[in-house]
CSV table of C-alpha atoms in Angstrom, one decimal:
chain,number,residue,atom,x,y,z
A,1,UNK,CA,131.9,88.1,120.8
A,2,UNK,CA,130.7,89.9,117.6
A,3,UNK,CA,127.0,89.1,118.9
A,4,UNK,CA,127.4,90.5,122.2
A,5,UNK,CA,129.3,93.8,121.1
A,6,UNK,CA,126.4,94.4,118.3
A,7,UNK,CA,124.0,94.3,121.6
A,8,UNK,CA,125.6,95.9,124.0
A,9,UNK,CA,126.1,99.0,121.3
A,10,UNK,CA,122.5,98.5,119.5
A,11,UNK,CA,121.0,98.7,123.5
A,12,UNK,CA,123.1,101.6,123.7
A,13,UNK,CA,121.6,103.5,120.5
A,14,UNK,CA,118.4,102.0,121.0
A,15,UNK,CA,118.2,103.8,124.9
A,16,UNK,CA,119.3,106.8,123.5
A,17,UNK,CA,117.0,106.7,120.6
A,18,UNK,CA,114.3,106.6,123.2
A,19,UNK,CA,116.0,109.2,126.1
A,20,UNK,CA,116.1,111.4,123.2
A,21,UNK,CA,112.4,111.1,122.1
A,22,UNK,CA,113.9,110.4,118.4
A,23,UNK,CA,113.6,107.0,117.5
A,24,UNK,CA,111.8,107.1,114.5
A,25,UNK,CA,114.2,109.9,113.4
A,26,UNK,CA,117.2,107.9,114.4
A,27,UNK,CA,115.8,104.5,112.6
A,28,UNK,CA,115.6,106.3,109.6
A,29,UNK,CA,119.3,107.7,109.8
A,30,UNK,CA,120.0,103.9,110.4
A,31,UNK,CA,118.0,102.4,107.5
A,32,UNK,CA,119.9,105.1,105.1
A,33,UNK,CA,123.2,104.4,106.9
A,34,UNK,CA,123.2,101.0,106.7
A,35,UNK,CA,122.3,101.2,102.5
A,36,UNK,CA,125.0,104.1,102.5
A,37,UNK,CA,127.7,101.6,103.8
A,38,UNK,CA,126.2,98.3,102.0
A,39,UNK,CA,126.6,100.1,99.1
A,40,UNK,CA,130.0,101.8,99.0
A,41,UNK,CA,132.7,99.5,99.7
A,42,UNK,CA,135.6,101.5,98.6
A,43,UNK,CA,134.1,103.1,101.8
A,44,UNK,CA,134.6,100.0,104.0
A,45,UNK,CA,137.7,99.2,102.5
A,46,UNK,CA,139.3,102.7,103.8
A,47,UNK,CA,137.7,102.7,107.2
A,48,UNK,CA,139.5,98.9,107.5
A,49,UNK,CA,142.8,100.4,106.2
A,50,UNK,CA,144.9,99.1,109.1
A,51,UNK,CA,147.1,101.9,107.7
A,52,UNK,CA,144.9,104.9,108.2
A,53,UNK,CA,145.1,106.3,111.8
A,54,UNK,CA,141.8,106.3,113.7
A,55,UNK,CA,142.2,110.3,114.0
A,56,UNK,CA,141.9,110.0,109.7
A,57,UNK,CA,138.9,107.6,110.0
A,58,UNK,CA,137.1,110.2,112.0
A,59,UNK,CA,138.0,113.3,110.3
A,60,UNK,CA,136.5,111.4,107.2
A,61,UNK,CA,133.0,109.5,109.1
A,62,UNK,CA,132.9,113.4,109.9
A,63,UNK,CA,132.8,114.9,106.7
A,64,UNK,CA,130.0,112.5,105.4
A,65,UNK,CA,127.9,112.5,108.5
A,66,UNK,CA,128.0,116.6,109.0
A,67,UNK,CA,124.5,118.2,108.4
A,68,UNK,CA,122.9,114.7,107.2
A,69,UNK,CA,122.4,112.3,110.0
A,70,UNK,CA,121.0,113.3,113.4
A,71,UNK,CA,123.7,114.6,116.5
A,72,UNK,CA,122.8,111.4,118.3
A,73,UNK,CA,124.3,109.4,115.2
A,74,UNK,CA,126.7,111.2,114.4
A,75,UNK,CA,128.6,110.8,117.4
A,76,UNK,CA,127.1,107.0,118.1
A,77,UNK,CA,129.1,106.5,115.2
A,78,UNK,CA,132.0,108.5,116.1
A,79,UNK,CA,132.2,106.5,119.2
A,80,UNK,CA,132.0,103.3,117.5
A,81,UNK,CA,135.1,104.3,115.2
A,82,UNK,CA,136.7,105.3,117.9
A,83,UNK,CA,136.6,101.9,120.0
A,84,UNK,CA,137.5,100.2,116.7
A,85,UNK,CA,134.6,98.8,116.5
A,86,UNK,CA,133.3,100.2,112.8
A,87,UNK,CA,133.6,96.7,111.1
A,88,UNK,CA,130.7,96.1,113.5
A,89,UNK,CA,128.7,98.7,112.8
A,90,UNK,CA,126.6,96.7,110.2
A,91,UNK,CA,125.9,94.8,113.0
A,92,UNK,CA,124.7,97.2,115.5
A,93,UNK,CA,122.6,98.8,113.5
A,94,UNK,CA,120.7,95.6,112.6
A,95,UNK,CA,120.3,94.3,116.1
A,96,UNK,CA,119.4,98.4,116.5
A,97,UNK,CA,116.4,97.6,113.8
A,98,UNK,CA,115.2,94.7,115.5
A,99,UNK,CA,115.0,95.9,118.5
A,100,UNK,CA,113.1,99.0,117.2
A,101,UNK,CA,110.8,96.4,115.3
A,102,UNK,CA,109.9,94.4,118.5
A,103,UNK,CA,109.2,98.0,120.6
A,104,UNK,CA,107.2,99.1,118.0
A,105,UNK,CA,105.4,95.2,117.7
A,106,UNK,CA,106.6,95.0,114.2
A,107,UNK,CA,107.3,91.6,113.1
A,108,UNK,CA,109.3,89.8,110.6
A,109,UNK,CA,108.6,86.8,109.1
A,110,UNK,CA,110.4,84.3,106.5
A,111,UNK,CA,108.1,82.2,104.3
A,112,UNK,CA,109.6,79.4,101.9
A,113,UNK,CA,107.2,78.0,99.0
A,114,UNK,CA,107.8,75.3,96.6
A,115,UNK,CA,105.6,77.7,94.4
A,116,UNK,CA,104.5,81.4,94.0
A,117,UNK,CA,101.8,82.2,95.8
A,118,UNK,CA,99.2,84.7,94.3
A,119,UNK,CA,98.5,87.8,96.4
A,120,UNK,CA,95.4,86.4,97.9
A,121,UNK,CA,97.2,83.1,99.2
A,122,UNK,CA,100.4,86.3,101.1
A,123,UNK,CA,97.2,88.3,101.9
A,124,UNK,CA,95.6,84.8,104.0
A,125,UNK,CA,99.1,84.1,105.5
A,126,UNK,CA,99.7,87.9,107.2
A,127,UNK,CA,96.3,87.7,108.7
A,128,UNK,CA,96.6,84.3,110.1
A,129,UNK,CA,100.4,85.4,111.2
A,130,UNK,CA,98.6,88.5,113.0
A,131,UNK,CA,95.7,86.3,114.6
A,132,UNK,CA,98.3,83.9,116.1
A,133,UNK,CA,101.4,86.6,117.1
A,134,UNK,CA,101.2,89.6,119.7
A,135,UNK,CA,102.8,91.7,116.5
A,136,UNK,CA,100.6,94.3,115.0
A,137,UNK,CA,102.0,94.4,111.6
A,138,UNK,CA,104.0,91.8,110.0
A,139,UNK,CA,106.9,92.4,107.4
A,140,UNK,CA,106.6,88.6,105.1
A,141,UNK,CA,109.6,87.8,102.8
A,142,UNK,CA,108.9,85.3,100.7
A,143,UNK,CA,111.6,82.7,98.8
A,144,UNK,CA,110.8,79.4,97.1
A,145,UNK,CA,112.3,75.9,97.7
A,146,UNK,CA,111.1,73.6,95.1
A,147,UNK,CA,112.7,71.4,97.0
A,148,UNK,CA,110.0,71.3,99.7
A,149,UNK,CA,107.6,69.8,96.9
A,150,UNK,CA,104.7,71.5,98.4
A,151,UNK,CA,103.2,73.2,101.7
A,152,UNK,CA,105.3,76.3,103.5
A,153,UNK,CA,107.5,76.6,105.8
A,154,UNK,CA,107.8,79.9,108.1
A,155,UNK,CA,110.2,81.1,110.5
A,156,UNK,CA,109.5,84.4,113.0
A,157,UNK,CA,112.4,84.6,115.4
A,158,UNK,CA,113.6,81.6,116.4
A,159,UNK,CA,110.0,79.9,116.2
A,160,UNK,CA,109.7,77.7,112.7
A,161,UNK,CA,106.5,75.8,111.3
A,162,UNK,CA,107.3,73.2,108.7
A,163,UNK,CA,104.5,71.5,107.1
A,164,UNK,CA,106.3,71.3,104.0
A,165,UNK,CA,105.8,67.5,102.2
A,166,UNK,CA,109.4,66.9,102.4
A,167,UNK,CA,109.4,67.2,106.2
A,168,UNK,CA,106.6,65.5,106.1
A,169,UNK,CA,108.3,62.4,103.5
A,170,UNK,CA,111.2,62.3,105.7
A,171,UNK,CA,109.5,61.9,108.9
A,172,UNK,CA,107.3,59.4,107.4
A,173,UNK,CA,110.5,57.7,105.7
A,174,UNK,CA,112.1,57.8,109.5
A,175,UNK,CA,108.8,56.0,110.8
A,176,UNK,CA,108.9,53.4,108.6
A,177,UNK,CA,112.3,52.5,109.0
A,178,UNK,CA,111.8,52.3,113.1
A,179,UNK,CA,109.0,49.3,112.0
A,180,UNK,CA,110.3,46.1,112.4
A,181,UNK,CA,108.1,43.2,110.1
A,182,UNK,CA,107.0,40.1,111.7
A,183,UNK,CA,108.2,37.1,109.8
């Protein structure tokens, strides 16, 4: 349910983004927004009161929004309160960003080391991610997993290449156990 709301309102914002010529305006109100909230949870906290009437919620969302965010956003946002839907918002608003990112061929990927890699090694890895993807720029966030003992793996979307060694140990291990010895 929460998935489907987040589209159905981050469709919403994105066609108006684009009606409205303004999308690059309007992703930036979301990126700050979404900081904003993240970062101020005495803010979440009183916009969850069950206590605080909606007409409260809005006359404060008001307030903060007035002469900072664009019109548009202002009253997305308003809307959103209004339906109830403001513990969602985080939501919208990242379902909002990708959807921006895949319009504008901006791509994210996830990359998992067992160690660092120096700048040369990320450097190799976005070019061959932009050889073999239809994005145009790639956004890498890089963890490590010394738990994979070596190799990568990396996840764009819902697309994942593992050639990590303990993939590769366990498939290996799950081989070796479907071998049966002659005696």
């Amino acid at each position: 349910m929460a998935k489907q709301v987040a589209k159905t309102y981050g469709d919403a914002l994105f066609e108006l983004a684009l009606e409205e010529n303004k999308l690059d305006s309007i992703a930036d109100n979301v990126a700050a927004l979404t900081e904003a909230f993240q970062s101020n949870q005495e803010l979440t906290k009183l916009m969850s009161h069950p206590k605080i009437s909606r007409e409260e919620k809005l006359k404060v969302m008001a307030s903060i929004l007035e002469g900072r965010v664009e019109e548009e956003i202002a009253g997305f946002i308003h809307i959103v309160i209004d339906k109830g839907r403001y513990l969602e918002l985080d939501h919208i608003f990242q379902y909002f960003t990708s959807r921006v990112k895949e319009y504008k061929n901006i791509g994210t990927a996830y990359v998992t080391t067992a160690v660092e890699l120096r700048q040369e090694q990320k450097e190799q890895i976005v070019k061959r991610l932009l050889e073999t993807t239809k994005y145009k720029t790639i956004e890498v966030q890089y963890t490590l997993d010394q738990s994979l003992i070596g190799g990568m793996i990396i996840r764009i979307g819902d697309r994942v290449v593992d050639s990590s060694i303990r993939t590769k140990l366990q498939e290996l291990t799950r081989d070796l156990t479907k071998i049966q010895l002659a005696v």
